[in-house]
Short mmCIF file of C-alpha atoms in Angstrom, two decimals:
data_model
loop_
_atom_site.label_atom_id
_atom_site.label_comp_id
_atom_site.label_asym_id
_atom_site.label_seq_id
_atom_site.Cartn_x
_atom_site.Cartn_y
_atom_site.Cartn_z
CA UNK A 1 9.50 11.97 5.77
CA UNK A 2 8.76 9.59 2.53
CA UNK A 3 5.77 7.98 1.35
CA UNK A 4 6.14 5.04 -1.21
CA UNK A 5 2.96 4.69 -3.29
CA UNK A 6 3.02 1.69 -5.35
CA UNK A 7 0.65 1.41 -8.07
CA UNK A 8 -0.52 -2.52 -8.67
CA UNK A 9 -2.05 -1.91 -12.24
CA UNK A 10 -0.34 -3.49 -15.31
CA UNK A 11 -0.50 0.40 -16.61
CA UNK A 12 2.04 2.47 -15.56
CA UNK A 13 0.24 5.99 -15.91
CA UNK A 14 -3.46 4.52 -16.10
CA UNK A 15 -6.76 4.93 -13.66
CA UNK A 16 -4.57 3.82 -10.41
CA UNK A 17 -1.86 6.08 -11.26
CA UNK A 18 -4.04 9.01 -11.72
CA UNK A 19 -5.35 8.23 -8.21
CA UNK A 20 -2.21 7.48 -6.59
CA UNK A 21 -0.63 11.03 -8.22
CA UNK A 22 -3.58 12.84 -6.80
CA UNK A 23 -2.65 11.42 -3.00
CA UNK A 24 1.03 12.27 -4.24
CA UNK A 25 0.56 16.26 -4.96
CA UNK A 26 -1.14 16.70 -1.34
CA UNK A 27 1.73 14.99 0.59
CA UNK A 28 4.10 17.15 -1.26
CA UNK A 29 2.42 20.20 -0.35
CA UNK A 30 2.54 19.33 2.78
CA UNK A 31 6.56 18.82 2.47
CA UNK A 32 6.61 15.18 2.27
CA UNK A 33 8.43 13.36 -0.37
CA UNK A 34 6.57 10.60 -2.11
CA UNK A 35 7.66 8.09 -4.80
CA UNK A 36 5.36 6.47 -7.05
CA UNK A 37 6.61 2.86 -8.13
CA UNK A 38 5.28 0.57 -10.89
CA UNK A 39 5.24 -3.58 -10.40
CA UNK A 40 5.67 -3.70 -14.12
CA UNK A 41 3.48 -5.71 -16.31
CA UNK A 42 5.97 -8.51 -16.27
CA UNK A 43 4.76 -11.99 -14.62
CA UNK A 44 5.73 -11.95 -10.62
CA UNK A 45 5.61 -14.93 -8.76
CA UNK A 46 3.82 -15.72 -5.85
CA UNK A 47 4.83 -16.69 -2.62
CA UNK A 48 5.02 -20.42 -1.97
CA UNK A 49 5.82 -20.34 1.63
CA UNK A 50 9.44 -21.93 1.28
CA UNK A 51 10.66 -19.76 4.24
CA UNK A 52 14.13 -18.98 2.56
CA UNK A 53 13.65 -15.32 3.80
CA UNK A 54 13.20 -15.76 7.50
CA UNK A 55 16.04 -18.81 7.19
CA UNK A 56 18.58 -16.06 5.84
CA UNK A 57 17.41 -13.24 7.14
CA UNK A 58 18.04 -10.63 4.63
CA UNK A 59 14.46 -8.90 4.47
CA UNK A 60 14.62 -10.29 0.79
CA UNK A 61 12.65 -13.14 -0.94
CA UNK A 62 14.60 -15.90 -2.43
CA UNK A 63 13.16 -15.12 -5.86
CA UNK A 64 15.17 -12.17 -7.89
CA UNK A 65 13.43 -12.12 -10.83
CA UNK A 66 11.12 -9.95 -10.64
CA UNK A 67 10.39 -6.35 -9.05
CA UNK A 68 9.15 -7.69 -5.01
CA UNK A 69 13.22 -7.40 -4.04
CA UNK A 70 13.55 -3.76 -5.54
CA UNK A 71 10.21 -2.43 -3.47
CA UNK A 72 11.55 -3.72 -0.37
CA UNK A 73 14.40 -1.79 -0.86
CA UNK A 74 12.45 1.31 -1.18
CA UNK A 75 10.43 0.35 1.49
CA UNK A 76 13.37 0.99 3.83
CA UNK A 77 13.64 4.74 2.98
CA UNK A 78 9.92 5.08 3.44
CA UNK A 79 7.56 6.06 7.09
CA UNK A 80 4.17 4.98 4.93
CA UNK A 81 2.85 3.92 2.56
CA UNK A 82 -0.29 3.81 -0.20
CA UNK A 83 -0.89 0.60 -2.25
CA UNK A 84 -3.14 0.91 -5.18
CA UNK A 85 -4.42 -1.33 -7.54
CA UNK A 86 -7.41 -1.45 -10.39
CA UNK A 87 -10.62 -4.16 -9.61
CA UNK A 88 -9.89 -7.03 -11.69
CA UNK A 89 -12.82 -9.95 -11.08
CA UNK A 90 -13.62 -7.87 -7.86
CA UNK A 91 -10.55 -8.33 -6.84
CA UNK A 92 -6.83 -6.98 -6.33
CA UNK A 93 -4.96 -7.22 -9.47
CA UNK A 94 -3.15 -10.56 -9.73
CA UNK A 95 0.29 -8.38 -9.89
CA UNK A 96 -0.27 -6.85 -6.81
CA UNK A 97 -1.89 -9.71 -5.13
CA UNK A 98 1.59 -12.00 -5.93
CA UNK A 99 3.63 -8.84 -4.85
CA UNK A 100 2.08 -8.10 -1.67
CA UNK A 101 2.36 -11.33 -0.10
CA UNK A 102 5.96 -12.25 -1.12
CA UNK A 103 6.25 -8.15 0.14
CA UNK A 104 4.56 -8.71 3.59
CA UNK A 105 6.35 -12.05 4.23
CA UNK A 106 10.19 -11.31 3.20
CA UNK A 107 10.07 -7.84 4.35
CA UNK A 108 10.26 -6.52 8.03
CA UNK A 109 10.11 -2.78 9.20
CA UNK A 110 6.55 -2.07 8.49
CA UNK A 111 5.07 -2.12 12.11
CA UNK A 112 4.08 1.01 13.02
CA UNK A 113 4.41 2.62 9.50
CA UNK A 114 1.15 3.89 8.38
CA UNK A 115 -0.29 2.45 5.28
CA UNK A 116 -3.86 3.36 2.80
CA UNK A 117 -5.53 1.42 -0.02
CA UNK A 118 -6.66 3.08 -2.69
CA UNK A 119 -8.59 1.31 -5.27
CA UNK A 120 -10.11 2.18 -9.23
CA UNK A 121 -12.74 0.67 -11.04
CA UNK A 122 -14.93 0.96 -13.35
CA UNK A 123 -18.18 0.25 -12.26
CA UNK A 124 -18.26 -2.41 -9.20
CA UNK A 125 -15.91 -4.21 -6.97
CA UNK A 126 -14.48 -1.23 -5.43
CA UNK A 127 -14.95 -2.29 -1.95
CA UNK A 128 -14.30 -6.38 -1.97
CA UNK A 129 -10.95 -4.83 -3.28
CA UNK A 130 -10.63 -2.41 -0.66
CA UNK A 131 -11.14 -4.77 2.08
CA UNK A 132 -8.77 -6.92 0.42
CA UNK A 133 -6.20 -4.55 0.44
CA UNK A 134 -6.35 -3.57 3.72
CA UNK A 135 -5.77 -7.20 5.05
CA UNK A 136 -2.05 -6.49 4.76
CA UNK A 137 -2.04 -3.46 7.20
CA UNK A 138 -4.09 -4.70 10.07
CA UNK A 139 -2.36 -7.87 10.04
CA UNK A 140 1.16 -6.03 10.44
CA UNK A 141 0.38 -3.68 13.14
CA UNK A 142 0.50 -0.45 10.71
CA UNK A 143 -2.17 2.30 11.42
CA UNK A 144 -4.33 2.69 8.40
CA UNK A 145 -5.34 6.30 6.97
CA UNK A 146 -8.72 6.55 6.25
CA UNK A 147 -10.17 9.40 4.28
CA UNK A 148 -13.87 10.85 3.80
CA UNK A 149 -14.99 7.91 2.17
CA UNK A 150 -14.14 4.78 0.46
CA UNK A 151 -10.38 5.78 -1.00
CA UNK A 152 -12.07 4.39 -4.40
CA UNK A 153 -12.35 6.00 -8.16
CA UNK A 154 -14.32 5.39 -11.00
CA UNK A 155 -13.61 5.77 -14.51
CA UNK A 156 -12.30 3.38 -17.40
CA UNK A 157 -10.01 6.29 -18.73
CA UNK A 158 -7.40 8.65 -16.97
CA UNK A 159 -9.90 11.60 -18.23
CA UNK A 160 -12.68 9.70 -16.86
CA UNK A 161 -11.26 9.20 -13.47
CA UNK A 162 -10.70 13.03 -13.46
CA UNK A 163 -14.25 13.18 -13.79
CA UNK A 164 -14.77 11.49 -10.65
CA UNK A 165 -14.92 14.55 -8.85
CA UNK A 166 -15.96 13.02 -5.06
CA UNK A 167 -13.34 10.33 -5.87
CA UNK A 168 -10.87 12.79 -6.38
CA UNK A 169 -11.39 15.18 -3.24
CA UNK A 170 -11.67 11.68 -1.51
CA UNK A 171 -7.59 10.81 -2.76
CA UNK A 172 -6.67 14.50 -1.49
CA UNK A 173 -8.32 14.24 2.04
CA UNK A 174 -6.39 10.81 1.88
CA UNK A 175 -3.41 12.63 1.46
CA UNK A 176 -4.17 15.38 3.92
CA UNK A 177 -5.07 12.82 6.31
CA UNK A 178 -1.71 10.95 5.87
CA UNK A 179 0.26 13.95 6.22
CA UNK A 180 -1.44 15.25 9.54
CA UNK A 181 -0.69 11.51 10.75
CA UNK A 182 2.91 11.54 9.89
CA UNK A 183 3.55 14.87 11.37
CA UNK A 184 1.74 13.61 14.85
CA UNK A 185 3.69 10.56 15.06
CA UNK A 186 7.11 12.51 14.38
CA UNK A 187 5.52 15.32 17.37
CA UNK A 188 4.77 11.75 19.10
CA UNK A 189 8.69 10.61 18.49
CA UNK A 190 10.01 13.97 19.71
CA UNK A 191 8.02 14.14 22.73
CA UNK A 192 9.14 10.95 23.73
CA UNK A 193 6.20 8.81 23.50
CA UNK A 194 7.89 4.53 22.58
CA UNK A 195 6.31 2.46 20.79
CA UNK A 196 3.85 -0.03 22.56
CA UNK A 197 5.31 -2.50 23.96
CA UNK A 198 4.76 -6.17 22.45
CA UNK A 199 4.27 -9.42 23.96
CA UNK A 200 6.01 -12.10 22.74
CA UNK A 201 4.02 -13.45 19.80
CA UNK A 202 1.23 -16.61 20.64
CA UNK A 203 0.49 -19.06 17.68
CA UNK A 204 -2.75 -21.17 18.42
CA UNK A 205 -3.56 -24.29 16.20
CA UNK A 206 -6.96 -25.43 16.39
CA UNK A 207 -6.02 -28.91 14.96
CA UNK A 208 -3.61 -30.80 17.13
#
């Protein structure tokens, strides 16, 4: 089993990192590999809804440039996953706000794959970002991990985020609880237990 954690913050080993490595160390003790992958702090477009992905079918967008086409590669490999980003404006980061919806909309295979949110700030906005975040899962049938509380941080430094001792226990119990929910889904598999069985998908349009 593989988790793909990919940190949304224009830092590579910053606040969301630190966060992210904490869920990390408890999925690996728990014998699940996990890989940790930056956006970069290069521009990434955002989607504009061209539909060149579902025309060709390749689980790719049409746009190359940038580092959306290399995490859906990864995402193949992986059975969850754990998005983070920093609060910028109370927000998502812009980088992980461009690469999540071109991610969601090329990509295919994440039904059913469990996915968390986990969020640093400094002060405030912790939650609007959270909520934000979490848009992506529930609108792509994936169960979402929860932990103890909010899967938030706070601290404006790596050290300071360390500091954050409830924020920290709150990443671990993420992991924990990600593990455990792995491990009864594979029991789930084993036993024989399908996946629910969907209906074939309704579009309503309230303007005619």
């Amino acid at each position: 089993m593989k988790v793909l954690l990919i940190n949304g913050s224009p830092r590579v080993d910053g606040c969301t990192y630190t966060a992210l490595r904490e869920v990390a160390n408890e999925l690996e003790k728990e014998n699940i590999e996990t890989e940790i992958f930056h956006v970069g702090n290069k521009p990434i477009r955002g989607c504009i809804g061209c539909g060149a992905c579902y025309k060709t079918g390749s689980g790719k967008c049409i746009f190359n440039d940038d580092t959306v086409n290399i995490g859906l590669e990864k995402a193949k490999e992986a059975d969850a996953f754990v998005f983070g980003s920093p609060v910028h404006y109370a927000s998502a980061s812009g980088l992980i706000t461009s690469f999540l919806d071109r991610f969601f909309y090329a990509g295919d295979g994440f039904q059913y794959k469990p996915g968390a949110a986990v969020v640093s700030c400094r002060r405030s906005g912790s939650t609007a970002t959270f909520e934000q975040l979490n848009k992506y899962f529930t609108i792509s049938n994936m169960p979402v991990v929860s932990s103890q509380y909010w899967n938030a941080v706070h601290g404006n430094t790596p050290e300071e985020v360390k500091q954050d001792l409830e924020g920290m226990q709150t990443m671990r119990t993420l992991g924990k609880n990600m593990a455990w929910l792995l491990k009864s889904i594979k029991a789930g598999k084993e036993a024989g237990i399908s996946l629910p069985e969907k209906e074939e998908r309704v579009g309503t349009n309230f303007i005619r």
